[in-house]
Coordinates of C-alpha atoms in Angstrom, one line a residue:
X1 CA 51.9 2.8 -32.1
X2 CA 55.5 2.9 -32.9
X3 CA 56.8 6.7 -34.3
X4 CA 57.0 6.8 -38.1
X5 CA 60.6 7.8 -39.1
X6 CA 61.2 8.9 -43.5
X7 CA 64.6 9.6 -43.4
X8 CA 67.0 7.7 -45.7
X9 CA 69.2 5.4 -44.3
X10 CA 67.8 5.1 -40.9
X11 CA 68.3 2.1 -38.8
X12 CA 65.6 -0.7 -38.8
X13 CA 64.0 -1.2 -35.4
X14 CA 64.9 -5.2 -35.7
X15 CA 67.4 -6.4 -38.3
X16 CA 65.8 -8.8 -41.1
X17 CA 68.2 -11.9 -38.8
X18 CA 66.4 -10.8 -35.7
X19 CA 63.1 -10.4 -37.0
X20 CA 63.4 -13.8 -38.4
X21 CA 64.4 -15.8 -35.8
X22 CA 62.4 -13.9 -33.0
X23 CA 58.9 -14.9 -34.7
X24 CA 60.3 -18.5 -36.2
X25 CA 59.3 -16.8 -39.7
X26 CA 60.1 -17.6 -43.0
X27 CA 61.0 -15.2 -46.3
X28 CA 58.6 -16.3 -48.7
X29 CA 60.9 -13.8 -51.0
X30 CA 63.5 -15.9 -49.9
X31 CA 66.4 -14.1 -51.3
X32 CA 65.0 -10.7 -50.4
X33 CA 68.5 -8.7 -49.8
X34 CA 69.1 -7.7 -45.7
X35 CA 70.6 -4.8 -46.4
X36 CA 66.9 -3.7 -47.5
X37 CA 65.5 -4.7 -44.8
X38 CA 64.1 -1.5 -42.6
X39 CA 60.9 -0.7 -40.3
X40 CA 61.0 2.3 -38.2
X41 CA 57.0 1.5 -37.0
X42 CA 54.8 -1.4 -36.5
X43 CA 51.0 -1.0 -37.3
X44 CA 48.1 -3.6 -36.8
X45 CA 46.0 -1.4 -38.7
X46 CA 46.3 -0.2 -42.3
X47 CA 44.8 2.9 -42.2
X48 CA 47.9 4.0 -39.8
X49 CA 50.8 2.2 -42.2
X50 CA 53.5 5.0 -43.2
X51 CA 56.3 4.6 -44.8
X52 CA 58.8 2.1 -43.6
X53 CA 55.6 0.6 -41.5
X54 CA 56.4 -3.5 -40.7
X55 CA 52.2 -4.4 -40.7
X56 CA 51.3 -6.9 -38.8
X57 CA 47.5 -8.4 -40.1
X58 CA 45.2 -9.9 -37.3
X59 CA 42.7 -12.6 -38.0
X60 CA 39.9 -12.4 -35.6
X61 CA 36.2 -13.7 -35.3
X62 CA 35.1 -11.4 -37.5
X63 CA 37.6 -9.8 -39.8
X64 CA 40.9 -11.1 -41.2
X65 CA 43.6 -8.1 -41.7
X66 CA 45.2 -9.9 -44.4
X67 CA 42.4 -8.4 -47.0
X68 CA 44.0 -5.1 -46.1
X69 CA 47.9 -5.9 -47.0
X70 CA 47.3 -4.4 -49.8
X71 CA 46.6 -1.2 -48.9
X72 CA 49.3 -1.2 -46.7
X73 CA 51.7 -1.5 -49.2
X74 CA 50.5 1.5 -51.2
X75 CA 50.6 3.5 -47.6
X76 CA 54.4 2.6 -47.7
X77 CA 54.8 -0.9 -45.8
X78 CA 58.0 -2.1 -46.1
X79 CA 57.5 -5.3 -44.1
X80 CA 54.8 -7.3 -43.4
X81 CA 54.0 -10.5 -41.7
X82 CA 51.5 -13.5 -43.0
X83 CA 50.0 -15.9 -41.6
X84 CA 49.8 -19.6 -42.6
X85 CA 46.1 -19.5 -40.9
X86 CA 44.6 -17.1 -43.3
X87 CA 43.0 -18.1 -46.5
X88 CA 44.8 -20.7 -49.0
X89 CA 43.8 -17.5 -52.1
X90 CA 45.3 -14.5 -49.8
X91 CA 48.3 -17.1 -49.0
X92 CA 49.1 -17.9 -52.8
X93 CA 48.7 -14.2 -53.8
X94 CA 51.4 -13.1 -51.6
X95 CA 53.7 -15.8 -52.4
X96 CA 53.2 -14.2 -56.0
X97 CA 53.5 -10.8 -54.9
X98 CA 56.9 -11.8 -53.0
X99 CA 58.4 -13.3 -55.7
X100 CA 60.4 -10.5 -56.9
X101 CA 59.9 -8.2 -54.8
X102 CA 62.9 -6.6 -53.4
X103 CA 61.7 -3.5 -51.8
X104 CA 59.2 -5.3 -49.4
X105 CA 59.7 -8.1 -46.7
X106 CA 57.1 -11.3 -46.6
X107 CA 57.6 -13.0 -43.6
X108 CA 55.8 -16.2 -43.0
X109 CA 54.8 -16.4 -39.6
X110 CA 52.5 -19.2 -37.9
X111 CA 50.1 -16.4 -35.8
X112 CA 50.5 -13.3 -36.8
X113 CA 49.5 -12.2 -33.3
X114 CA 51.9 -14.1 -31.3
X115 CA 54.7 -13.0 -33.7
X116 CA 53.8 -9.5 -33.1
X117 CA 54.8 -10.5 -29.8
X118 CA 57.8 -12.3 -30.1
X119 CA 59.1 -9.3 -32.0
X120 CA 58.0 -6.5 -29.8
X121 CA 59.8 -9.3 -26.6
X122 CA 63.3 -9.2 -29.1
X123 CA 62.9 -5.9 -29.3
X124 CA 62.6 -4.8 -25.6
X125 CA 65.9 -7.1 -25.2
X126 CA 67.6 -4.4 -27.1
X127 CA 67.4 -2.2 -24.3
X128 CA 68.9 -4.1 -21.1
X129 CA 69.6 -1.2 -18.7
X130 CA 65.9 -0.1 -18.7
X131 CA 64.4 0.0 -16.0
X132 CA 60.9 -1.7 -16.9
X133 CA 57.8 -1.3 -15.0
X134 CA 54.1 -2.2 -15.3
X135 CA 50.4 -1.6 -14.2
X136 CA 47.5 -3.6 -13.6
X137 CA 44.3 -3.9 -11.8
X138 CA 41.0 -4.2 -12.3
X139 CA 40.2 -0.4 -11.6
X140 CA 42.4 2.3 -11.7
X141 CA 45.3 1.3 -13.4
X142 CA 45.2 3.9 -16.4
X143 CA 44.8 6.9 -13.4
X144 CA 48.1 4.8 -11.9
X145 CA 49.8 4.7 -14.8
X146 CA 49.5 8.2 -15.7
X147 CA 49.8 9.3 -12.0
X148 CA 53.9 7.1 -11.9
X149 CA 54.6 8.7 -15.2
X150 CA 54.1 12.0 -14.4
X151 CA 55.8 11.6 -11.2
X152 CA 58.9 9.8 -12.8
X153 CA 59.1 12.2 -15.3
X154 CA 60.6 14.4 -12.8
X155 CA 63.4 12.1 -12.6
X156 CA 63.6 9.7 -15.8
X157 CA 63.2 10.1 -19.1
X158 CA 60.2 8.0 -19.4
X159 CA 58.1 6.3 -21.9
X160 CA 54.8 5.2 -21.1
X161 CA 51.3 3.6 -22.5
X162 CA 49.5 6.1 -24.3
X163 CA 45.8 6.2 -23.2
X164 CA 45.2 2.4 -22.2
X165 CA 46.8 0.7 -25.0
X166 CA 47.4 -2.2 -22.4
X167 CA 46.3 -5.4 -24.9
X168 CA 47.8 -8.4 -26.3
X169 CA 48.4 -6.0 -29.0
X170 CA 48.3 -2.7 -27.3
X171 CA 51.2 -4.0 -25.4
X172 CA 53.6 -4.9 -28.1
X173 CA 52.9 -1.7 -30.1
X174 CA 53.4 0.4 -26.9
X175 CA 57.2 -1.4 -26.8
X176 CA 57.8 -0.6 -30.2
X177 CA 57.4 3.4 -29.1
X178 CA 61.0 3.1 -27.1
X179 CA 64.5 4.5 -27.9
X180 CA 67.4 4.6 -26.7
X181 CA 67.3 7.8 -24.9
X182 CA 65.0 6.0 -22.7
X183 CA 65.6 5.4 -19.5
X184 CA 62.5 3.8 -17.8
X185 CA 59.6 2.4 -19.4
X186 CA 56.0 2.2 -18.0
X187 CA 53.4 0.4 -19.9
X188 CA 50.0 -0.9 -18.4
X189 CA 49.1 -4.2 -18.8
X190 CA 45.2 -5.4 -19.4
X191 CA 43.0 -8.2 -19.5
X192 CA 39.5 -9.6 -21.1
X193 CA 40.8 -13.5 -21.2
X194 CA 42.7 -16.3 -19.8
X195 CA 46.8 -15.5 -19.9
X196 CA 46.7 -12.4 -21.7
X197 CA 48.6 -10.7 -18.9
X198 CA 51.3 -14.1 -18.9
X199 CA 51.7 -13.7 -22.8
X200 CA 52.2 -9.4 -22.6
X201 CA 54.4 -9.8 -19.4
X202 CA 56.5 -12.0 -21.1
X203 CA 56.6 -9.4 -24.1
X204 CA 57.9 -6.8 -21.4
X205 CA 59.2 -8.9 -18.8
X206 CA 58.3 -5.7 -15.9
X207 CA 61.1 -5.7 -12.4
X208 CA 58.5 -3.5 -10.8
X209 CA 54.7 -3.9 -11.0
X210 CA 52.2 -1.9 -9.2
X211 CA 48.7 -4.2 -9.2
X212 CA 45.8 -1.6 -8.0
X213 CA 43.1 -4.2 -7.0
X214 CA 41.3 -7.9 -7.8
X215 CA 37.7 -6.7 -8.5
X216 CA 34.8 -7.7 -10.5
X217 CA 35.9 -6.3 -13.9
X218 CA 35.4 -8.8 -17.0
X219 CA 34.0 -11.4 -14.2
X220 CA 31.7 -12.6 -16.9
X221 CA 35.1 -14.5 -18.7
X222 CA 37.1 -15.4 -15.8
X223 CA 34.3 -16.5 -13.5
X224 CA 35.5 -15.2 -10.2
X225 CA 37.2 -13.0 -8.3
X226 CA 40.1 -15.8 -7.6
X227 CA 40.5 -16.5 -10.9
X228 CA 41.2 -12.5 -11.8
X229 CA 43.9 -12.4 -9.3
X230 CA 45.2 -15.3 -10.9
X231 CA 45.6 -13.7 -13.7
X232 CA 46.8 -10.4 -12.7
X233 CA 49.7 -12.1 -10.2
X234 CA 51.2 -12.8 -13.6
X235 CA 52.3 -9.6 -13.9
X236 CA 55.1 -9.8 -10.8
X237 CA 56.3 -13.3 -13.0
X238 CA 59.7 -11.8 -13.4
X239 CA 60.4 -10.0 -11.0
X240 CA 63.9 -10.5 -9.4
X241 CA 65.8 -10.2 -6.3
X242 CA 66.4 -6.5 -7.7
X243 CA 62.5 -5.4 -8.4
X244 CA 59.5 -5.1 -6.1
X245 CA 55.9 -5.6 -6.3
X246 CA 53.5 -3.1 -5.1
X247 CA 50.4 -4.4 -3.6
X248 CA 47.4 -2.6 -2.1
X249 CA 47.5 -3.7 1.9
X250 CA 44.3 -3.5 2.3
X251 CA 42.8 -5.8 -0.7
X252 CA 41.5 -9.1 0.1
X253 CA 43.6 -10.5 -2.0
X254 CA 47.4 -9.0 -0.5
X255 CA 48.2 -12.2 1.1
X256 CA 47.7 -14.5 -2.0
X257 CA 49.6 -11.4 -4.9
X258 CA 52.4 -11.7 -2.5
X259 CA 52.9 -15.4 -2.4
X260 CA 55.9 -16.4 -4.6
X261 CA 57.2 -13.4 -5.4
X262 CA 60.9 -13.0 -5.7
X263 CA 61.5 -9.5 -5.2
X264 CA 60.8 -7.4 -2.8
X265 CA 57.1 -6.8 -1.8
X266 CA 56.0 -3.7 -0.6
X267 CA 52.3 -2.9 0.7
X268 CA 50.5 0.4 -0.1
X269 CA 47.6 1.9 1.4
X270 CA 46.6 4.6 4.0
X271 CA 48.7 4.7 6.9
X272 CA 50.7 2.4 5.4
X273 CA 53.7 4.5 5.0
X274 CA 54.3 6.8 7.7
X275 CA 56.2 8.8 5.7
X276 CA 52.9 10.0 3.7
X277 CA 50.0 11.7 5.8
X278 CA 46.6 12.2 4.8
X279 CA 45.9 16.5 5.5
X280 CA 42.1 16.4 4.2
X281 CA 40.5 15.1 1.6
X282 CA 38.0 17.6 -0.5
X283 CA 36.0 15.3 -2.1
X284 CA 35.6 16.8 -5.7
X285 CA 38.6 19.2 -4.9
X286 CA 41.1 16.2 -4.8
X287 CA 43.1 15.1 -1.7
X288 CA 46.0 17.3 0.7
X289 CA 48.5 15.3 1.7
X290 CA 52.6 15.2 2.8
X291 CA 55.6 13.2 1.7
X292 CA 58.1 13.7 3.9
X293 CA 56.5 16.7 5.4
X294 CA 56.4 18.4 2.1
X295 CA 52.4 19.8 1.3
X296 CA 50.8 18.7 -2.3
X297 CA 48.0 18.2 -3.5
X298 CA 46.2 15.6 -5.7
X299 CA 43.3 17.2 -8.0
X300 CA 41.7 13.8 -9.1
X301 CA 38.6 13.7 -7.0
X302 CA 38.3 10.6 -4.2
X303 CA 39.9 8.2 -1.8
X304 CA 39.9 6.0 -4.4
X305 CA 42.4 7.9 -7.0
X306 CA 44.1 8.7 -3.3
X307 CA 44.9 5.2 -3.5
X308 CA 46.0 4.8 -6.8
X309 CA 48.6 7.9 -6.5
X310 CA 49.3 5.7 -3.3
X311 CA 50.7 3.2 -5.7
X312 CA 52.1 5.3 -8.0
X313 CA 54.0 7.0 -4.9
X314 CA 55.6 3.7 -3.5
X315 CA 57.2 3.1 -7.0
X316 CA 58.2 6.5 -7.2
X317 CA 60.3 6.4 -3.5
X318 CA 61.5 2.6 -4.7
X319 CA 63.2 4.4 -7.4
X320 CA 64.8 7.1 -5.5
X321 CA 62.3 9.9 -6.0
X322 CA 62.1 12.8 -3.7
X323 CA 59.9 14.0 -2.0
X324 CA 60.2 17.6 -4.5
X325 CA 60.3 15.5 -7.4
X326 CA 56.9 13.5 -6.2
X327 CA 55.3 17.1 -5.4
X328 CA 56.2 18.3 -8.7
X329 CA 54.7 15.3 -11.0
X330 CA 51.3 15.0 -8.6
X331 CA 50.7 19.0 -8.9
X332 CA 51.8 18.7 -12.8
X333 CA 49.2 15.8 -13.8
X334 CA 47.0 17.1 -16.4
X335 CA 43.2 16.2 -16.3
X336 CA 42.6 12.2 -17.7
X337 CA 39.8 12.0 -20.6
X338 CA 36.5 10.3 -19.2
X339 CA 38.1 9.6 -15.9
X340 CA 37.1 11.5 -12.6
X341 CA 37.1 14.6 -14.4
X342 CA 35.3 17.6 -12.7
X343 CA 33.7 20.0 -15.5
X344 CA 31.5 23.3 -14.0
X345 CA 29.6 25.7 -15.5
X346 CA 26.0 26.0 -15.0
X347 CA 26.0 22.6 -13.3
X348 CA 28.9 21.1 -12.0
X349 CA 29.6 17.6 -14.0
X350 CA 31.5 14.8 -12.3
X351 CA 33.0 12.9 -15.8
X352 CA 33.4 9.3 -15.1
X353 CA 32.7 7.7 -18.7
X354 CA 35.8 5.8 -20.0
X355 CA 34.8 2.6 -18.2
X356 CA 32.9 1.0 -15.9
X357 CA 32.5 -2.0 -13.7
X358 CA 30.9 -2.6 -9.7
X359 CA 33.8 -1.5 -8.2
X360 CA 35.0 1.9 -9.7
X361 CA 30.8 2.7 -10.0
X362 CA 30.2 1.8 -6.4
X363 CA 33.4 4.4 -6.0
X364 CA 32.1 6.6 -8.2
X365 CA 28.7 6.7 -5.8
X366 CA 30.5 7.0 -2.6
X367 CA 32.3 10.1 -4.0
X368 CA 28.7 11.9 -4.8
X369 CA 27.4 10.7 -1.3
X370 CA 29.6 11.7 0.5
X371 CA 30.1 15.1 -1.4
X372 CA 28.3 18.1 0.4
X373 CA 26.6 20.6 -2.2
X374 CA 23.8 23.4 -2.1
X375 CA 22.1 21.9 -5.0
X376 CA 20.6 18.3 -5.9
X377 CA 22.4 15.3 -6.7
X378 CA 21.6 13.7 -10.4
X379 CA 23.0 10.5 -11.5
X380 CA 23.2 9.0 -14.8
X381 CA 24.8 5.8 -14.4
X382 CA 25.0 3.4 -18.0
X383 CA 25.6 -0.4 -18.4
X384 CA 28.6 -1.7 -17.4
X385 CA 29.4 -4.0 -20.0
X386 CA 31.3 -7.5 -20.3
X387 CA 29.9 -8.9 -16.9
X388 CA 28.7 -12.0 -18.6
X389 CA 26.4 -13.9 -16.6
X390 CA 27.2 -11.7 -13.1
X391 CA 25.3 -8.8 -15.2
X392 CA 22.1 -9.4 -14.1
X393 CA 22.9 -9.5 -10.3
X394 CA 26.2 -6.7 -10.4
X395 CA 23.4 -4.1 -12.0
X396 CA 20.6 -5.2 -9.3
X397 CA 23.4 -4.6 -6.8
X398 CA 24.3 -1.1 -8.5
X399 CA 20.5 -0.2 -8.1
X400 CA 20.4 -0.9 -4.8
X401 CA 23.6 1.6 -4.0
X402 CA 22.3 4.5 -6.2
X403 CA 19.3 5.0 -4.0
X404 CA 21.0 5.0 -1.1
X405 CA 24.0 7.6 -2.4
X406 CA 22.1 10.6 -1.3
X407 CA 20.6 11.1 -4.9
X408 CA 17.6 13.4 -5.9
X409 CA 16.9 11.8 -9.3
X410 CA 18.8 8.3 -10.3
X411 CA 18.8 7.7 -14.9
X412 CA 19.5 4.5 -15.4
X413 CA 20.6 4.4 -19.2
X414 CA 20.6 1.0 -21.1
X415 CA 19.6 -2.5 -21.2
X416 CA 21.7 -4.1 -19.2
X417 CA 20.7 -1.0 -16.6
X418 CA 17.1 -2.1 -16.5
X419 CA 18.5 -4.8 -13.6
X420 CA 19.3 -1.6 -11.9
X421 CA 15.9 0.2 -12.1
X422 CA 13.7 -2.6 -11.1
X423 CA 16.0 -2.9 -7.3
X424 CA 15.7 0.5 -7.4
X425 CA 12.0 0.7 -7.8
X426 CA 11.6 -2.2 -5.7
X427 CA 13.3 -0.2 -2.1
X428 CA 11.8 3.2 -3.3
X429 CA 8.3 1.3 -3.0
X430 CA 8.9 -0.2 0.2
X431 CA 8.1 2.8 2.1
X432 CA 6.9 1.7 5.3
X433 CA 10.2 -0.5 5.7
X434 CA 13.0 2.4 4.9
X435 CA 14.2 4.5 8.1
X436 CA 15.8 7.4 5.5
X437 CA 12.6 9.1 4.1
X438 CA 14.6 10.3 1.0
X439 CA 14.5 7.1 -0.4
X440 CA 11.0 7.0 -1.7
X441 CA 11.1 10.5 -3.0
X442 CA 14.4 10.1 -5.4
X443 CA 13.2 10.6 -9.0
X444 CA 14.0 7.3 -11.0
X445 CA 14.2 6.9 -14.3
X446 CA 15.2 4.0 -16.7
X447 CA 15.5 5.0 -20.2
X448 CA 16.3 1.7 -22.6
X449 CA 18.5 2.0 -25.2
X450 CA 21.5 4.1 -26.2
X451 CA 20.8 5.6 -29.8
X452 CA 20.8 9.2 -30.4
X453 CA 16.9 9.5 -29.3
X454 CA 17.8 7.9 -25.9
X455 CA 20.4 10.9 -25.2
X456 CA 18.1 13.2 -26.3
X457 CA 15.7 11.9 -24.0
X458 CA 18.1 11.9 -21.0
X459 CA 19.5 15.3 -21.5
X460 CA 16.0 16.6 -21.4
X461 CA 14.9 14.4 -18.3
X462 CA 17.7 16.1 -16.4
X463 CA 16.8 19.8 -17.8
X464 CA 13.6 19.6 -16.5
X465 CA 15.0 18.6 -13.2
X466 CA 18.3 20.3 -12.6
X467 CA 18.5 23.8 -11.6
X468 CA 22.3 25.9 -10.9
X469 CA 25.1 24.5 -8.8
X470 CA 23.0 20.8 -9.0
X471 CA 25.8 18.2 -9.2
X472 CA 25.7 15.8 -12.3
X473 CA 27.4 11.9 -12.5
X474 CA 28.1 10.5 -15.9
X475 CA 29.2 7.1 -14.8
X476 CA 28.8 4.1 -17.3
X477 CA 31.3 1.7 -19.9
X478 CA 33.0 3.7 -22.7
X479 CA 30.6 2.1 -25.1
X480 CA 27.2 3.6 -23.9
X481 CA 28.8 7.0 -25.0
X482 CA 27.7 8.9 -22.2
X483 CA 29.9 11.7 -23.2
X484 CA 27.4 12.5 -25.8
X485 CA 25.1 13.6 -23.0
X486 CA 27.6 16.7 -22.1
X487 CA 26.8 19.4 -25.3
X488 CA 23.1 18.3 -25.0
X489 CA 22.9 19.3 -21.9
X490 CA 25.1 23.0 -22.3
X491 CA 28.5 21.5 -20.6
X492 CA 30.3 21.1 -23.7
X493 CA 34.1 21.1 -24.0
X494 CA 34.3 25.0 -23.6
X495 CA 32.2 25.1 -20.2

């Protein structure tokens, strides 16, 4: 969300003419004076409207932001857009309300969404020597994201995607954020439907994209795999002669992202630049590599966030990083919420919560395999939500790896997880027919729902079982709330 700015006299993100003619809108307080025109933030929710805030009011399935206007005007709105769409009562209200009114703007917009857009596009115009780049993927592009900023840092003054506000309205709100002290931007760019990245990239318009992978994430809306990376190739739309697109050589998909492209394409992976070598890689410890012969170290746990500093580290050297400026932004990144994040005390708690799809939970389960420890090996993996129709077979799948990840006791947590247990059960039972004898004796456990009793329950099934130094996974979608699991179990924030 856009910084809030009081001050008297301060200059209006967009001028009224702008704002007007970017979104096609219409005054309906027609001869509201320019010279009051000012907004200094743009807020899609009314509970975050200060003063000087231009509200924009969403109508979705459920809910219709318009019934909240007014409530952004006693916060302090000085702008706000409405949308012929909502209700023919709200609609004549604000006409009345606008009538002479000359300290608040009531713009007239057909979608309220898409003129969100078209503002937050007219907007990023006003800034022409930025240098604008972008992230997306279907794993891993928040940890990207975070990884290039903290990198470029070193060298630009940057403004980047807080969190993973990376949405058709994420995305516009995230532009509003720049200034003109700015000299790069770096906003991610996400998907849960058809042309949402072609609408935000058009917001943006990114010369240099970074795309992680094509894998399985929100499959249950765009059917396949195919029809993902058709929608995340929209991302390198304009790029020019003067950009590049950053690809991952070794996805399945590298041919068909590069096709097209008028910029310069350049492949990431291991061994793909022979300027950056692989030292070791210490599983939960992070990864030692070089640039340029220069030592650092990444602290994020696994080949796979290896990979994704991979990306972040071609963009970096594109731009004219060194390799003491890449050193110092990898050995400055600061933990990420939820993702990867290593917590010890009297267990030691592998954090992987934020979000979760087959890909980054098959990762996540390669990591613990292959991590060598005193102690047992506990998993609690939750659903991974918005699979659609691939649910049933991506959890059976997810089942079926979890038993052979080197695990002690495997809780599967939620409905969706249930798929899970019964593969798992299924193998474990097959005794006579498994060549690793630690198969059959891994403790499974499939606990139902995801209420308050159901954590309760889980934190005491893995009391009972764990002893000091056993290693813990917390791997599921952000909305099982696995996190919850953490003070229940003595690994609260202070461990």
């Amino acid at each position: 969300m856009a910084d809030a700015r009081s001050a008297e006299n301060i200059e209006s993100l967009l001028k009224l003419s702008e704002t007007l003619e970017a979104v096609g809108g219409v005054l309906l307080n027609g001869d509201f004076p320019s010279e009051n025109f000012c907004f200094t933030s743009v807020q899609t929710d009314s509970r975050q409207v200060v003063e000087k805030s231009l509200f924009v009011p969403l109508i979705g399935e459920f809910q219709d932001g318009h019934l909240y206007v007014q409530k952004a005007l006693e916060q302090g709105a000085s702008a706000v857009f409405i949308s012929k769409k909502t209700s023919k009562n709200l609609l004549d209200g604000f006409k009345k309300q606008a009538a002479d009114n000359k300290n608040v703007a009531f713009i007239l917009v057909e979608n309220t969404m898409r003129a969100l857009q078209q503002a937050a596009g007219a907007y990023a115009r006003k800034f022409p020597r930025l240098i604008r780049c972008a992230v997306t993927g279907s794993s891993g592009k928040t940890t990207t994201k975070e990884i290039a900023a903290s990198i470029l840092r070193q060298k630009f003054s940057v403004i980047a995607t807080k969190g993973n506000f990376n949405s058709e309205t994420g995305l516009p709100l995230s532009v509003f954020n720049i200034r003109s002290e700015h000299e790069l931007g770096l906003f991610e760019m996400g998907m849960n439907r058809v042309n949402e990245i072609g609408e935000i990239a058009e917001v943006f318009k990114p010369n240099y994209a970074i795309i992680t992978n094509i894998g399985t994430a929100h499959i249950g809306i765009l059917g396949s795999r195919q029809n993902i990376a058709n929608e995340k190739k929209k991302i390198f739309t304009y790029i020019d002669s003067f950009g590049a697109a950053f690809i991952p050589k070794n996805d399945d998909f590298a041919s068909f992202l590069e096709k097209g492209v008028k910029g310069k394409v350049v492949k990431y992976g291991i061994g793909t630049d022979e300027s950056v070598k692989l030292v070791v890689d210490e599983g939960l410890a992070g990864t030692v590599f070089t640039v340029d012969g220069v030592l650092m170290r990444l602290s994020l746990p696994g080949k796979y966030n290896f990979l994704n500093a991979l990306g972040a580290i071609a963009l970096a050297k594109e731009l004219g990083c060194t390799a003491e400026q890449i050193k110092a932004g990898i050995e400055s990144l600061k933990p990420l919420g939820g993702r990867s994040v290593i917590k010890k005390g009297r267990f030691t708690v592998l954090e992987d919560f934020y979000n979760a799809n087959p890909d980054s939970m098959e990762k996540a389960l390669d990591l613990c395999k292959d991590t060598k420890i005193e102690g047992k090996k506990i998993y609690v993996l939750g659903d991974m939500l918005e699979l659609g129709e691939e649910s049933e077979s991506a959890h059976a799948k997810i089942g079926e790896k979890a038993l052979s990840s080197d695990a002690d006791m495997i809780i599967f947590f939620g409905f969706e997880m249930n798929y899970a247990f019964e593969k798992a059960i299924e193998l474990a039972q097959k005794k006579s027919s498994l060549a690793d004898e630690k198969i059959s004796s891994v403790r499974i456990i499939y606990i139902g729902n995801k209420d308050e009793s159901a954590i309760s329950d889980t934190a005491k099934e893995i009391l009972d079982f764990a002893e000091n130094g056993d290693l813990i996974l917390l791997k599921g979608s952000r909305g099982m709330g696995l996190e919850r699991i953490l003070p229940a179990i003595g690994m609260g924030a202070e461990s």
